Amino acid sequence: MNLKVLIPTEVLLEREISSLTAEGQNGSFCLRPRHIDFVAPLVAGLLYFVEQQEGVEGFVAIDQGVLVKYGAQVTVSVRNAVFGPSLEDLLNIVDERFGVLDDQQRMVRSAMTRLEADFLRRFMELK
């Protein structure tokens, strides 16, 4: 099977694989080459795959997204993903990258709260 992991800005990963394990909203599942065509919404977690040639294992940390298997093509489309050669490296990369996102999200929420409070205060002044 051909695995392609897409994020909004690029094709993150493209590999020939013999199996793929992912986690959907109904639990985890495994796809093999002769699996029926399949579509599943994915939750944030790990994709685990085994490459076809060398049998090398690979991991991709993903945000929520969609998986589509059609014939021998498996396409995963997610908002954010990180590929790591090993689980330990992937954990470090995810901690760095998503820690920054958490800080940015906190700042955005804080700014939105201030805007809402200011809007309500000005609205009350109109009365």
XYZ file of C-alpha atoms in Angstrom:
127
model
C 0.000 0.000 0.000
C 1.070 3.573 -0.535
C 0.676 5.764 2.580
C 0.464 9.511 2.100
C 0.130 11.851 5.103
C -1.082 15.326 4.159
C -1.072 18.496 6.235
C -2.422 21.818 4.892
C 0.985 23.068 3.743
C 2.693 19.946 2.399
C 2.876 16.200 1.894
C 4.502 15.225 5.187
C 5.185 11.586 4.386
C 4.885 9.127 1.511
C 5.895 5.488 2.010
C 5.174 2.003 0.680
C 3.815 0.097 3.678
C 2.610 -3.393 4.518
C 0.341 -2.402 7.429
C -1.034 0.656 9.189
C -2.566 1.001 12.640
C -4.551 4.138 13.494
C -7.102 5.289 16.041
C -10.544 6.370 14.924
C -13.509 7.639 16.886
C -14.680 4.054 17.430
C -11.276 2.725 18.541
C -8.080 1.573 16.891
C -7.935 -0.426 13.666
C -5.354 -1.999 11.363
C -5.258 -1.845 7.566
C -3.547 -4.477 5.441
C -3.063 -4.508 1.625
C -6.267 -6.388 0.737
C -8.478 -4.548 3.205
C -11.783 -3.282 1.836
C -11.944 0.390 0.831
C -12.427 2.402 3.981
C -13.035 5.927 5.316
C -12.607 6.842 8.986
C -12.448 10.020 11.050
C -9.262 9.987 13.128
C -8.702 11.280 16.648
C -5.457 12.828 17.846
C -2.911 10.079 18.461
C -0.335 7.927 16.701
C -0.204 6.302 13.298
C 1.952 3.190 13.369
C 3.109 1.663 10.090
C 5.496 -1.018 8.846
C 7.389 -0.273 5.641
C 7.032 -2.856 2.896
C 10.674 -3.263 1.831
C 12.740 -3.431 5.022
C 9.974 -4.009 7.572
C 11.049 -0.832 9.366
C 8.496 0.561 11.820
C 7.457 4.208 11.666
C 5.355 6.549 13.771
C 3.479 9.747 13.017
C 1.826 11.836 15.736
C -1.348 13.355 14.325
C -4.054 15.814 15.206
C -7.629 14.879 14.329
C -8.311 14.239 10.661
C -9.595 11.775 8.058
C -8.200 8.519 6.658
C -9.267 7.259 3.217
C -8.201 3.858 1.845
C -9.014 3.363 -1.818
C -7.418 0.379 -3.514
C -3.729 0.371 -2.614
C -3.685 4.085 -1.698
C -4.063 5.197 1.936
C -4.373 8.958 2.385
C -4.400 10.600 5.795
C -5.343 14.269 5.903
C -4.812 16.084 9.205
C -4.400 19.647 10.467
C -1.107 18.964 12.200
C 1.293 16.013 12.185
C 4.855 15.172 13.175
C 6.970 12.303 11.819
C 9.670 10.836 14.034
C 12.174 8.043 13.394
C 11.642 6.611 16.883
C 9.004 6.929 19.562
C 11.383 8.743 21.935
C 12.369 11.331 19.313
C 8.729 11.779 18.375
C 7.759 12.407 22.001
C 10.380 15.164 22.308
C 9.311 16.790 19.026
C 5.628 16.679 19.987
C 6.320 18.197 23.421
C 8.215 21.086 21.818
C 5.808 21.785 18.967
C 2.493 21.343 20.763
C 3.739 23.122 23.889
C 4.225 26.220 21.734
C 0.716 25.783 20.308
C -0.749 25.565 23.822
C 0.936 28.872 24.755
C -0.389 30.509 21.585
C -3.895 29.188 22.245
C -3.810 30.579 25.796
C -2.786 33.995 24.463
C -5.579 33.945 21.862
C -8.181 32.935 24.468
C -6.998 35.705 26.772
C -7.239 38.282 23.973
C -10.731 37.047 23.045
C -11.868 37.308 26.672
C -10.620 40.909 26.856
C -12.387 41.772 23.579
C -15.655 40.226 24.777
C -15.474 42.052 28.120
C -14.716 45.357 26.366
C -17.600 44.807 23.940
C -20.043 44.092 26.784
C -18.851 47.117 28.781
C -19.327 49.434 25.786
C -22.704 47.879 25.006
C -23.863 48.549 28.576
C -22.670 52.170 28.267
C -25.009 52.655 25.287
C -28.059 52.038 27.457
